[in-house]
XYZ file of C-alpha atoms in Angstrom:
780
model
C 34.395 18.182 -1.294
C 32.495 20.551 1.038
C 29.002 20.018 2.349
C 27.488 22.480 -0.104
C 29.312 21.307 -3.201
C 26.720 18.678 -4.123
C 24.176 21.451 -4.691
C 26.597 23.202 -7.034
C 27.311 19.921 -8.813
C 23.585 19.311 -9.294
C 22.855 22.901 -10.292
C 25.656 22.912 -12.872
C 24.315 19.661 -14.319
C 20.773 21.045 -14.586
C 22.079 24.205 -16.301
C 23.857 22.087 -18.934
C 27.412 22.958 -18.035
C 29.623 25.823 -17.006
C 29.385 27.801 -20.252
C 25.607 27.754 -20.412
C 25.343 28.761 -16.764
C 27.862 31.595 -17.189
C 26.174 33.009 -20.294
C 22.740 32.714 -18.682
C 23.753 34.735 -15.619
C 25.501 37.331 -17.776
C 22.338 37.832 -19.814
C 20.348 38.222 -16.590
C 22.624 41.108 -15.583
C 22.265 42.675 -19.036
C 18.503 42.146 -18.944
C 18.266 44.106 -15.699
C 20.238 46.978 -17.223
C 18.019 46.926 -20.318
C 14.757 47.028 -18.336
C 15.935 49.960 -16.194
C 17.466 51.897 -19.099
C 14.591 51.336 -21.497
C 12.001 52.333 -18.875
C 13.958 55.516 -18.068
C 14.169 56.315 -21.769
C 10.409 55.873 -22.248
C 9.632 58.088 -19.264
C 12.045 60.975 -19.890
C 13.297 60.887 -23.469
C 10.186 60.573 -25.681
C 7.940 63.396 -26.872
C 4.580 61.618 -26.931
C 2.768 64.609 -28.486
C 4.785 64.112 -31.667
C 4.453 60.342 -31.448
C 0.664 60.586 -31.222
C 0.557 63.366 -33.859
C -0.870 65.918 -31.443
C 1.571 68.544 -32.714
C 3.464 69.093 -35.948
C 7.143 68.484 -36.405
C 9.113 71.681 -36.966
C 10.712 70.950 -40.368
C 12.354 73.539 -42.598
C 10.337 72.538 -45.622
C 6.828 73.812 -45.942
C 5.339 70.756 -47.577
C 4.091 67.871 -45.491
C 6.861 65.535 -44.379
C 6.210 62.068 -42.973
C 6.969 61.809 -39.250
C 9.691 59.295 -38.381
C 10.359 57.620 -35.070
C 13.542 59.618 -34.269
C 11.473 62.801 -34.515
C 9.765 61.813 -31.247
C 13.078 61.406 -29.389
C 14.247 64.326 -27.239
C 17.832 65.632 -27.544
C 20.305 64.081 -25.058
C 20.691 67.327 -23.128
C 16.933 67.733 -22.630
C 16.627 64.067 -21.689
C 19.395 64.359 -19.086
C 17.832 67.481 -17.606
C 14.421 65.839 -17.290
C 15.955 62.853 -15.472
C 17.787 65.124 -13.015
C 14.660 67.149 -12.324
C 12.652 64.021 -11.465
C 13.706 63.216 -7.902
C 11.625 60.056 -7.642
C 13.118 58.642 -10.826
C 16.613 59.521 -9.656
C 16.043 57.657 -6.374
C 14.798 54.613 -8.246
C 17.891 54.656 -10.477
C 20.219 54.858 -7.461
C 18.485 51.917 -5.763
C 18.529 49.942 -9.018
C 22.258 50.631 -9.349
C 22.959 49.380 -5.830
C 20.912 46.268 -6.484
C 22.735 45.626 -9.764
C 26.122 45.949 -8.033
C 24.916 43.405 -5.462
C 23.969 41.015 -8.244
C 27.320 41.604 -9.938
C 29.194 40.682 -6.751
C 27.027 37.596 -6.407
C 27.770 36.713 -10.028
C 31.522 36.943 -9.429
C 31.219 34.779 -6.314
C 29.151 32.190 -8.180
C 31.693 32.223 -10.996
C 34.480 31.283 -8.578
C 32.374 28.562 -6.934
C 31.213 27.031 -10.168
C 34.701 27.134 -11.608
C 35.738 24.794 -8.779
C 32.741 22.614 -9.615
C 33.782 22.683 -13.268
C 37.233 21.449 -12.221
C 35.626 18.743 -10.060
C 33.652 17.475 -13.060
C 36.731 17.317 -15.276
C 39.324 15.944 -12.855
C 37.385 13.870 -10.315
C 34.332 12.696 -12.247
C 36.113 12.775 -15.629
C 33.109 14.285 -17.405
C 33.911 17.028 -19.941
C 31.563 19.997 -20.055
C 30.727 19.342 -23.691
C 29.304 15.915 -22.774
C 27.590 16.926 -19.543
C 24.162 17.668 -21.138
C 24.037 14.054 -22.315
C 24.644 12.554 -18.866
C 21.695 11.804 -16.622
C 21.876 12.891 -13.014
C 21.742 9.266 -11.903
C 24.983 8.623 -13.786
C 26.647 11.655 -12.204
C 25.418 10.622 -8.754
C 26.752 7.090 -9.136
C 30.169 8.510 -10.011
C 30.116 10.720 -6.914
C 29.316 7.725 -4.707
C 32.077 5.686 -6.346
C 34.633 8.511 -6.082
C 33.899 8.779 -2.351
C 34.744 5.084 -1.906
C 38.011 5.433 -3.803
C 39.373 8.857 -2.845
C 37.483 9.845 0.348
C 36.481 13.283 -0.955
C 34.271 13.734 2.125
C 36.419 13.303 5.231
C 33.508 12.980 7.661
C 32.506 9.462 6.639
C 33.820 6.582 4.618
C 30.961 6.154 2.167
C 28.233 8.398 0.805
C 24.815 6.975 0.014
C 22.278 8.294 -2.463
C 20.255 9.563 0.490
C 23.244 11.542 1.794
C 23.659 13.235 -1.578
C 19.955 14.114 -1.699
C 20.058 15.522 1.837
C 22.945 17.797 0.985
C 21.219 19.064 -2.151
C 17.698 19.423 -0.726
C 18.371 20.328 2.899
C 16.277 23.509 2.989
C 13.687 22.332 0.469
C 12.919 19.311 2.645
C 12.229 21.675 5.540
C 9.841 23.697 3.363
C 8.038 20.550 2.172
C 7.652 19.384 5.775
C 6.316 22.753 6.965
C 3.754 22.818 4.158
C 2.819 19.218 4.908
C 2.228 20.051 8.588
C 0.353 23.236 7.588
C 2.755 25.364 9.608
C 3.197 28.183 7.103
C 0.297 30.656 6.708
C -0.511 29.922 3.086
C -4.266 29.301 3.309
C -6.619 32.171 4.035
C -10.362 32.580 4.148
C -11.417 35.761 2.394
C -14.862 37.359 2.080
C -16.655 36.468 -1.164
C -13.708 34.260 -2.199
C -13.775 31.564 0.470
C -10.665 29.487 1.086
C -7.743 30.729 -0.990
C -4.043 29.951 -1.159
C -1.468 32.721 -1.455
C 2.109 31.604 -2.100
C 4.285 33.639 -4.447
C 7.957 33.825 -5.304
C 8.316 36.936 -3.162
C 6.752 35.240 -0.141
C 8.889 32.152 -0.690
C 12.004 34.336 -0.842
C 11.096 35.941 2.477
C 10.507 32.544 4.116
C 13.955 31.391 3.030
C 15.465 34.683 4.158
C 13.940 34.309 7.624
C 14.626 30.618 8.186
C 17.766 29.627 6.321
C 20.258 32.165 5.039
C 19.332 35.747 5.929
C 21.014 37.766 8.694
C 19.937 36.415 12.079
C 18.412 33.271 10.568
C 18.022 29.960 12.389
C 21.059 28.355 10.737
C 24.620 29.364 11.585
C 25.836 28.078 8.206
C 24.497 26.100 5.288
C 24.551 22.768 7.109
C 24.079 23.408 10.833
C 21.255 24.759 12.982
C 22.325 27.195 15.691
C 22.890 25.395 19.011
C 20.455 27.571 20.951
C 17.597 26.423 18.731
C 18.254 22.836 19.807
C 17.410 23.501 23.461
C 13.854 23.573 24.747
C 14.643 25.892 27.648
C 15.119 28.961 25.439
C 12.073 28.438 23.257
C 10.122 31.462 24.519
C 13.065 33.812 24.247
C 13.888 32.536 20.771
C 10.269 32.806 19.664
C 10.164 36.447 20.729
C 13.418 37.054 18.904
C 12.080 35.390 15.777
C 8.810 37.333 15.992
C 10.735 40.593 16.218
C 12.864 39.618 13.228
C 9.793 38.733 11.191
C 8.316 42.117 12.113
C 11.397 43.996 10.913
C 11.542 42.037 7.665
C 7.824 42.676 7.147
C 8.343 46.415 7.681
C 11.284 46.354 5.249
C 9.011 44.725 2.672
C 6.439 47.443 3.348
C 8.999 50.224 2.795
C 10.338 48.647 -0.392
C 6.854 47.824 -1.629
C 6.641 50.682 -4.214
C 9.989 49.785 -5.744
C 9.261 46.073 -5.919
C 5.782 46.756 -7.294
C 7.169 48.954 -10.082
C 9.696 46.254 -10.979
C 7.037 43.532 -10.975
C 4.793 45.558 -13.284
C 7.620 46.385 -15.696
C 8.928 42.819 -15.782
C 5.454 41.379 -16.346
C 4.764 43.940 -19.079
C 7.981 43.216 -20.964
C 7.627 39.446 -20.473
C 3.991 38.782 -21.334
C 2.841 41.577 -23.663
C 4.416 40.066 -26.781
C 3.188 36.600 -25.823
C -0.321 37.941 -25.293
C -0.275 39.639 -28.697
C 0.997 36.493 -30.427
C -1.097 33.980 -28.454
C -4.012 35.722 -26.716
C -5.216 32.436 -25.249
C -1.957 31.807 -23.415
C -3.242 33.543 -20.272
C -6.132 31.076 -20.270
C -3.673 28.201 -20.045
C -2.876 26.661 -16.684
C 0.290 25.974 -14.737
C 1.208 24.262 -11.486
C 1.218 26.794 -8.671
C 4.137 27.231 -6.280
C 1.953 25.872 -3.506
C 1.068 22.869 -5.652
C 4.722 22.152 -6.368
C 5.536 22.208 -2.661
C 2.454 20.227 -1.599
C 2.974 17.533 -4.251
C 6.719 17.195 -3.760
C 8.161 14.079 -2.138
C 10.846 14.320 0.466
C 14.265 14.069 -1.232
C 12.748 14.592 -4.688
C 15.044 16.553 -6.973
C 13.820 19.413 -9.139
C 14.031 17.562 -12.464
C 12.161 14.570 -11.024
C 9.346 16.787 -9.784
C 9.154 18.659 -13.082
C 8.976 15.421 -15.082
C 6.197 14.093 -12.851
C 4.097 17.249 -13.062
C 4.670 17.489 -16.811
C 3.173 14.024 -17.240
C 0.128 15.140 -15.274
C -0.358 18.404 -17.206
C -2.559 17.101 -20.043
C -4.984 15.064 -17.884
C -5.126 17.943 -15.397
C -6.061 20.365 -18.189
C -8.734 17.965 -19.455
C -10.128 17.619 -15.960
C -10.383 21.378 -15.423
C -12.010 21.789 -18.837
C -14.800 19.473 -17.723
C -16.117 22.214 -15.444
C -16.737 25.017 -17.928
C -19.842 26.973 -16.937
C -22.788 26.412 -19.337
C -24.001 29.974 -18.754
C -20.541 31.360 -19.438
C -20.269 29.177 -22.545
C -23.530 30.577 -23.950
C -22.456 34.157 -23.252
C -18.997 33.565 -24.736
C -20.513 31.975 -27.850
C -22.702 34.976 -28.646
C -20.107 37.564 -27.643
C -17.558 35.793 -29.814
C -20.030 35.847 -32.709
C -20.507 39.618 -32.387
C -16.781 40.355 -32.070
C -15.962 37.962 -34.909
C -18.516 39.597 -37.214
C -17.036 43.063 -36.727
C -13.538 41.646 -37.096
C -14.489 39.923 -40.344
C -15.820 43.192 -41.815
C -12.670 45.119 -40.870
C -10.450 42.419 -42.337
C -12.492 42.388 -45.551
C -12.225 46.177 -45.881
C -8.468 45.967 -45.252
C -8.080 43.375 -47.989
C -10.086 45.585 -50.378
C -8.117 48.748 -49.580
C -5.107 48.808 -47.255
C -5.648 52.536 -46.576
C -8.318 51.455 -44.086
C -5.476 50.696 -41.647
C -4.498 54.368 -41.762
C -7.792 55.313 -40.142
C -7.336 56.129 -36.464
C -7.769 53.161 -34.028
C -8.619 50.648 -36.760
C -5.514 48.552 -36.134
C -6.101 48.730 -32.384
C -9.709 47.638 -32.866
C -8.653 44.676 -35.001
C -6.130 43.567 -32.369
C -8.600 43.963 -29.507
C -11.362 42.090 -31.336
C -8.932 39.251 -32.087
C -8.099 38.964 -28.390
C -11.808 38.963 -27.470
C -12.571 36.201 -29.980
C -9.694 34.067 -28.711
C -10.754 34.500 -25.084
C -14.357 33.644 -25.885
C -13.305 30.477 -27.663
C -11.450 29.331 -24.551
C -14.754 29.319 -22.618
C -16.608 27.257 -25.209
C -16.274 23.516 -24.448
C -15.216 21.030 -27.080
C -18.310 19.301 -28.428
C -16.370 16.034 -28.663
C -15.214 16.145 -25.021
C -16.535 13.284 -22.879
C -17.302 14.163 -19.259
C -15.348 11.588 -17.202
C -13.911 13.444 -14.174
C -13.456 10.348 -11.976
C -11.233 8.620 -14.504
C -9.311 11.801 -15.265
C -8.703 12.393 -11.587
C -7.426 8.828 -11.309
C -4.970 9.522 -14.123
C -3.858 12.697 -12.365
C -3.390 10.826 -9.088
C -1.159 8.301 -10.830
C 1.297 11.114 -11.605
C 0.985 13.617 -8.763
C 0.787 10.851 -6.073
C -1.002 13.045 -3.500
C -4.685 13.752 -3.150
C -6.993 14.541 -0.208
C -9.299 11.741 0.851
C -12.512 13.616 0.150
C -11.595 14.004 -3.533
C -12.106 10.292 -4.075
C -15.459 9.616 -5.737
C -16.164 13.367 -5.629
C -14.339 14.415 -8.764
C -17.539 15.750 -10.310
C -18.137 18.268 -7.508
C -17.317 21.950 -7.803
C -15.615 21.880 -4.379
C -13.088 19.339 -5.625
C -12.483 21.348 -8.761
C -11.960 24.526 -6.702
C -9.440 22.868 -4.399
C -7.579 21.336 -7.329
C -7.459 24.809 -8.917
C -5.303 25.877 -5.971
C -2.703 23.413 -7.211
C -3.312 23.920 -10.942
C -4.101 27.585 -11.512
C -4.589 29.843 -14.507
C -1.473 31.514 -15.829
C -3.308 34.840 -15.530
C -3.968 34.146 -11.833
C -0.291 33.351 -11.343
C 0.714 36.679 -12.906
C -1.890 38.587 -10.861
C -0.655 37.022 -7.622
C 2.926 37.967 -8.470
C 1.835 41.562 -9.124
C -0.027 41.686 -5.800
C 2.809 40.002 -3.926
C 4.641 43.253 -2.962
C 1.422 44.524 -1.368
C 0.319 41.340 0.403
C 3.638 39.803 1.474
C 4.253 42.344 4.305
C 0.747 41.696 5.648
C 1.244 37.923 5.615
C 4.575 38.216 7.411
C 3.421 40.646 10.090
C -0.080 39.415 10.848
C 0.025 35.698 9.999
C 3.587 34.395 10.206
C 4.698 36.326 13.278
C 2.079 34.748 15.615
C 3.421 31.318 14.601
C 6.977 32.049 15.776
C 6.715 29.697 18.776
C 5.429 26.861 16.608
C 8.255 27.451 14.124
C 10.879 27.308 16.884
C 9.351 24.077 18.190
C 9.247 22.604 14.692
C 12.940 23.156 13.994
C 13.922 21.817 17.405
C 11.658 18.761 17.310
C 12.248 17.780 13.696
C 15.962 18.350 13.170
C 18.460 15.495 13.225
C 22.225 15.587 12.865
C 23.650 13.142 10.335
C 27.382 12.505 10.267
C 28.867 13.719 6.998
C 25.694 15.604 6.092
C 24.910 17.997 8.939
C 21.527 19.001 10.340
C 18.621 17.841 8.223
C 14.867 17.615 8.578
C 13.910 14.366 10.319
C 10.976 13.891 7.931
C 13.504 13.615 5.100
C 14.904 10.464 6.752
C 11.649 8.791 5.631
C 11.693 6.726 8.816
C 8.338 4.956 9.016
C 8.848 4.229 12.711
C 9.191 7.899 13.622
C 6.961 9.613 11.065
C 4.755 6.920 9.576
C 0.976 7.122 9.447
C -0.997 3.997 10.495
C -3.591 4.633 7.792
C -0.896 4.379 5.108
C 0.239 0.779 5.665
C 2.380 1.762 8.657
C 0.083 0.234 11.269
C 2.194 -1.729 13.742
C 5.415 -0.247 12.324
C 5.168 3.322 13.593
C 5.389 4.713 17.102
C 4.716 8.307 16.099
C 2.012 10.430 17.657
C -0.339 12.461 15.493
C 1.959 15.456 15.854
C 4.934 13.410 14.649
C 3.150 11.786 11.710
C 3.524 13.170 8.214
C 0.192 13.995 6.627
C -1.300 12.515 3.453
C 1.072 9.532 3.449
C 4.075 11.751 2.728
C 6.561 9.488 4.537
C 5.404 6.244 2.939
C 5.066 7.604 -0.596
C 8.384 9.452 -0.370
C 10.105 6.275 0.785
C 8.587 4.324 -2.077
C 9.566 7.017 -4.596
C 13.156 7.208 -3.369
C 13.548 3.425 -3.343
C 12.282 3.176 -6.923
C 14.324 6.056 -8.328
C 17.471 4.928 -6.469
C 17.546 1.146 -6.865
C 21.101 0.833 -5.481
C 20.166 2.504 -2.201
C 20.156 0.218 0.849
C 17.428 1.442 3.198
C 17.509 1.080 6.989
C 15.824 -1.854 8.682
C 12.478 -0.154 9.323
C 12.279 1.059 5.738
C 13.181 -2.403 4.447
C 10.478 -3.944 6.616
C 7.898 -1.526 5.216
C 8.930 -2.240 1.615
C 8.830 -5.963 2.298
C 5.358 -5.682 3.808
C 4.179 -3.709 0.797
C 5.534 -6.329 -1.590
C 3.853 -9.135 0.326
C 0.583 -7.214 0.292
C 0.849 -6.749 -3.489
C 1.416 -10.490 -3.925
C -1.525 -11.312 -1.684
C -3.959 -8.947 -3.441
C -2.757 -10.008 -6.859
C -3.235 -13.678 -6.016
C -6.681 -12.951 -4.576
C -7.655 -11.120 -7.733
C -6.464 -13.940 -9.963
C -8.425 -16.478 -7.945
C -11.597 -14.411 -7.841
C -11.644 -13.281 -11.455
C -11.394 -15.431 -14.523
C -8.441 -14.978 -16.850
C -10.712 -13.031 -19.150
C -11.208 -10.429 -16.437
C -7.719 -9.083 -16.808
C -8.116 -9.327 -20.554
C -11.104 -7.008 -20.369
C -8.991 -4.579 -18.383
C -6.141 -4.735 -20.841
C -8.481 -4.235 -23.777
C -10.125 -1.184 -22.285
C -10.342 1.514 -24.886
C -10.007 4.521 -22.591
C -6.390 5.653 -22.651
C -4.802 8.927 -21.774
C -1.222 7.912 -22.387
C 1.000 7.005 -25.298
C 1.403 3.560 -26.762
C 4.817 2.908 -25.260
C 5.139 -0.232 -23.156
C 5.061 1.251 -19.635
C 2.438 3.832 -20.552
C 0.202 1.277 -22.219
C 0.206 -0.688 -18.977
C -0.794 2.481 -17.138
C -3.585 3.083 -19.631
C -4.930 -0.390 -18.943
C -5.174 0.235 -15.207
C -6.198 3.883 -15.009
C -9.759 3.641 -16.374
C -10.755 1.938 -13.147
C -12.813 -1.163 -12.607
C -12.733 -3.687 -15.416
C -15.786 -3.292 -17.630
C -16.119 -7.047 -18.034
C -16.149 -7.890 -14.327
C -18.829 -5.739 -12.743
C -19.496 -6.728 -9.105
C -22.936 -6.850 -7.667
C -24.460 -3.901 -5.855
C -23.996 -5.639 -2.513
C -20.330 -6.266 -3.200
C -19.790 -2.647 -4.173
C -21.334 -1.400 -0.948
C -19.424 -3.928 1.130
C -15.967 -3.428 -0.347
C -15.845 -1.130 -3.392
C -12.076 -0.893 -3.334
C -11.318 -4.584 -3.849
C -11.586 -4.596 -7.636
C -9.315 -1.573 -8.056
C -6.802 -2.924 -5.530
C -6.544 -6.306 -7.225
C -6.229 -4.739 -10.668
C -3.407 -2.433 -9.627
C -1.715 -5.291 -7.759
C -1.940 -7.477 -10.858
C -0.492 -4.667 -12.972
C 2.388 -4.247 -10.522
C 3.065 -7.958 -10.663
C 3.075 -7.976 -14.459
C 4.990 -4.718 -14.845
C 7.967 -6.528 -16.369
C 8.351 -10.145 -17.421
C 11.815 -10.119 -15.879
C 10.615 -8.974 -12.465
C 10.054 -11.851 -10.044
C 7.566 -11.411 -7.259
C 8.761 -14.254 -5.115
C 8.759 -13.775 -1.342
C 11.816 -11.910 -0.119
C 14.117 -14.077 1.958
C 15.918 -11.296 3.794
C 15.436 -7.614 4.305
C 18.676 -6.627 2.649
C 17.298 -7.816 -0.665
C 14.067 -5.896 -0.444
C 15.337 -2.752 -2.061
C 16.856 -4.614 -4.973
C 13.390 -5.660 -6.127
C 12.128 -2.077 -6.162
C 13.152 0.387 -8.822
C 14.506 0.202 -12.291
C 17.426 -2.112 -11.597
C 15.351 -5.104 -12.689
C 15.759 -3.917 -16.269
C 19.475 -3.140 -16.096
C 21.430 -4.529 -18.968
C 18.390 -4.870 -21.217
C 17.202 -1.303 -21.817
C 18.702 2.159 -21.808
C 18.456 4.697 -18.995
C 15.554 6.583 -20.604
C 13.429 3.451 -20.743
C 14.454 2.583 -17.201
C 13.244 5.996 -16.102
C 9.882 5.410 -17.802
C 9.522 2.041 -16.125
C 10.405 3.567 -12.751
C 7.821 6.312 -13.282
C 5.180 3.739 -14.211
C 6.018 1.577 -11.216
C 5.735 4.549 -8.866
C 2.413 5.577 -10.414
C 0.996 2.105 -9.857
C 2.258 2.019 -6.290
C 0.674 5.408 -5.631
C -2.687 4.170 -6.933
C -2.364 0.962 -4.937
C -1.516 2.716 -1.662
C -4.319 5.230 -2.110
C -6.816 2.418 -2.625
C -5.649 0.692 0.556
C -5.737 3.994 2.410
C -9.298 4.609 1.242
C -10.314 1.222 2.595
C -8.707 2.007 5.945
C -10.216 5.500 6.049
C -13.743 4.132 5.887
C -13.408 3.150 9.523
C -10.886 5.816 10.576
C -11.210 9.043 8.526
C -7.839 10.610 7.801
C -6.696 14.200 8.129
C -5.648 16.236 5.152
C -4.429 19.714 4.584
C -7.799 21.204 3.597
C -9.288 20.179 6.951
C -6.373 21.262 9.162
C -6.655 24.801 10.404
C -3.465 24.795 12.480
C -0.138 23.102 12.086
C -1.266 20.295 14.379
C -4.601 19.801 16.060
C -3.288 16.829 17.969
C -1.722 19.262 20.377
C -5.110 20.508 21.484
C -5.841 19.170 24.921
C -9.021 17.597 26.132
C -10.884 18.827 29.168
C -8.704 16.716 31.442
C -5.580 18.101 29.795
C -6.747 21.643 30.374
C -7.103 20.900 34.051
C -3.564 19.572 34.108
C -2.276 22.510 32.102
C -3.333 24.927 34.798
C -0.430 23.723 36.922
C 2.125 23.737 34.129
C 4.740 26.478 33.916
C 5.510 25.726 30.258
C 3.296 27.517 27.716
C 2.090 25.265 24.929
C 1.723 25.954 21.247
C -0.112 24.161 18.510
C 3.100 22.454 17.461
C 4.483 21.849 20.975
C 1.732 20.495 23.223
C 1.997 20.723 26.958
C 3.341 17.744 28.927
C -0.193 16.981 30.051
C -1.161 16.269 26.462
C 1.510 13.620 26.316
C 0.284 12.147 29.586
C -3.054 11.472 27.994
C -1.478 10.093 24.824
C 0.858 7.969 26.965
C 3.672 8.908 24.600
C 7.028 10.570 25.214
C 7.599 14.191 24.130
C 8.402 15.001 20.472
C 11.713 14.536 18.781
C 14.488 16.790 19.952
C 17.916 16.330 18.371
C 19.159 12.987 17.110
C 22.674 12.220 16.109
C 22.766 9.658 13.336
C 25.790 7.922 11.939
C 26.443 6.340 8.606
C 23.679 6.793 6.077
C 21.046 7.146 8.800
C 20.752 3.392 9.182
C 18.441 3.446 12.148
C 17.974 -0.277 11.852
C 21.564 -0.919 12.871
C 21.106 0.844 16.193
C 20.719 -1.240 19.304
C 17.895 0.673 20.871
C 17.299 -1.043 24.214
C 15.255 1.338 26.265
C 15.040 3.790 23.387
C 12.886 1.364 21.435
C 9.995 2.658 23.478
C 11.044 6.288 22.937
C 10.145 6.920 19.296
C 11.093 10.575 19.088
C 14.085 11.544 21.189
C 15.074 11.529 24.823
C 18.298 10.626 26.573
C 19.819 7.217 25.907
C 20.091 6.191 29.532
C 20.478 2.601 30.662
C 17.444 2.730 32.924
C 13.979 1.274 32.450
C 11.716 3.803 30.765
C 8.952 5.242 32.853
C 5.355 5.223 31.769
C 5.133 8.998 31.662
C 7.769 11.595 30.804
C 9.430 13.492 33.567
C 8.210 16.927 34.533
C 9.662 19.615 32.290
C 11.588 22.287 34.113
C 10.590 25.909 34.162
C 11.469 28.322 31.399
C 15.113 29.260 31.412
C 16.245 26.428 33.674
C 17.754 24.450 30.786
C 19.926 27.179 29.339
C 23.018 25.737 31.016
C 22.221 22.163 29.944
C 23.610 20.676 26.719
C 21.178 20.115 23.858
C 19.181 16.923 24.115
C 20.927 14.492 21.779
C 20.081 10.896 21.095
C 23.535 9.338 20.931
C 24.119 6.559 18.425
């Protein structure tokens, strides 16, 4: 099995089998032909004067004859002549034909690839295509891991772990998640009159992937390996100039193709949403998770269906939260405008019921349709009179599902600033459509004027945060979820991480991703550092739960469990979530002094108690060895007693409780050391900015520094070695099995020499002096 076959296996599973995937792609090809042909027909083959009754139809009979739809169609010869005379339309048709041929070739290639995957399912995994929709991905993944042990389908290593499979499926997506987490991509912009805005569309995402991963001249030489020259620090300036030039050419190509792409976007949006708008006028007032929100909220190594399930659970509370901020002034205006439009609409409907000939009057039907849309839109701005304003509790419910939230949102859910920032993650459907329509115009500007100046930081990022894993290839080092290399001290990694601020993942991404992966993959055996972190978390849960039980009477938890505020269903795991999410127990109110001294204690103890009582079969005894840590996390504690669907619900509930628990602990830590989050970071890393002493040292340095690659003087002040270069990992990235020696004090790269480490890194050579040297590899 090749390195890219896991992605095809996963994609075929998500598309419900070979037949469904084949038919779906065939209909996409036919849909493209229909849109182009139907648009050409409307432009060149319809006589709109006859259609709008501006001229009479030339019939042989003298009496009045009713006009039919074919009367407005031009003869084929006239239609063909009009198409040939229109040079612009002819050019568009030629380009559309070339593009369709490209898609046809891609379809044939995908057919051959997925036919091999279809054979792999039937012969190796022994899963027929008719039964594939009823298999969960976890069951398919377990069979892949077992087949590797028995038949050695991957020749590069003896065994495949769940983490290896995820790396091979999500290689490029993990890079994108890491770049968004480090605020490296230019997605946030400050505009006049609009303030801070986020612009991230499907067209912009396509161009990012084209530049970084698979386009001509990209950074990767194939689908699993970064080009060797990008692994050397000596060529960073030359490579950054090359990348900047490539971004410029791609931006100019987007600018040239802008009219064509814009026409296609308008036509596709018109054909897609017009019927929906007529049938459900309020659908554009609904909300959806933005592309930026999906990337910002995604864990490392989180598969598409896992992310979709998590965001779907958060949709209802997120909608309720956004509805809490309806403008009173806008509600009053919408109420009266809706009354006026509804009154006129009622009269027209009454007249139509009395005599249907009223519809024959010009523009009456159009007026009825327009008034119906106005009434529906006005109703969407009128708040529900039974809605209770509880933004803090709703935001807590949302946090339990999305797992990520900036620090300043806590206890500020009622503020308009928080609502505006959350709207960047959870936007109106109409805003999503508008951004997609504007994407052909704005994408070239973003590429040329915002992404191109970051070329040096991008080169440094891929060099510093790429590791080579045997049997997997080059992957993003953040996706290893190594707390020692990328942990954040404010997220329970204090004393377990050696990472500088530049090397740390923001917003607890490493810790929460590790927790999520351990819960969703209970058979995965994490490395030693990861096991130590999970063990420390379990011990902390036991400690806080015991402290809560000692401090509060048994009735305290009863008050929590009897709380009437619930946003979930009555199923067992969700009912437990509903008991915890309302917040502090109503029956155990602390004094004002206690709240000021430690307001997080009550919430921490409640979540810890809920984690401890998540399942009666789950034992929270102290772990005797690190190899058993992972077995206590995840849904395996219910194996043999419930089905896979219930196990998935329990795993989701457990992860939600852990997310709440870790955020509460992080809030307590942030009171003394405020954390950084993506709304306060203007560049990809402010830790690279030097102090006054660093600037004096930088004057003698021959190496230019970027925001993502600080000068050596910055590391002298931090007393840390330079960032990660290229690691070579063996096995399933079990960093805990490595005998580090001197490298134990080199958290992010460097040569594995048997010499005592110096206090400061050696002087970096001048630009171009390392071109003849091999890439810096940490040998394991």
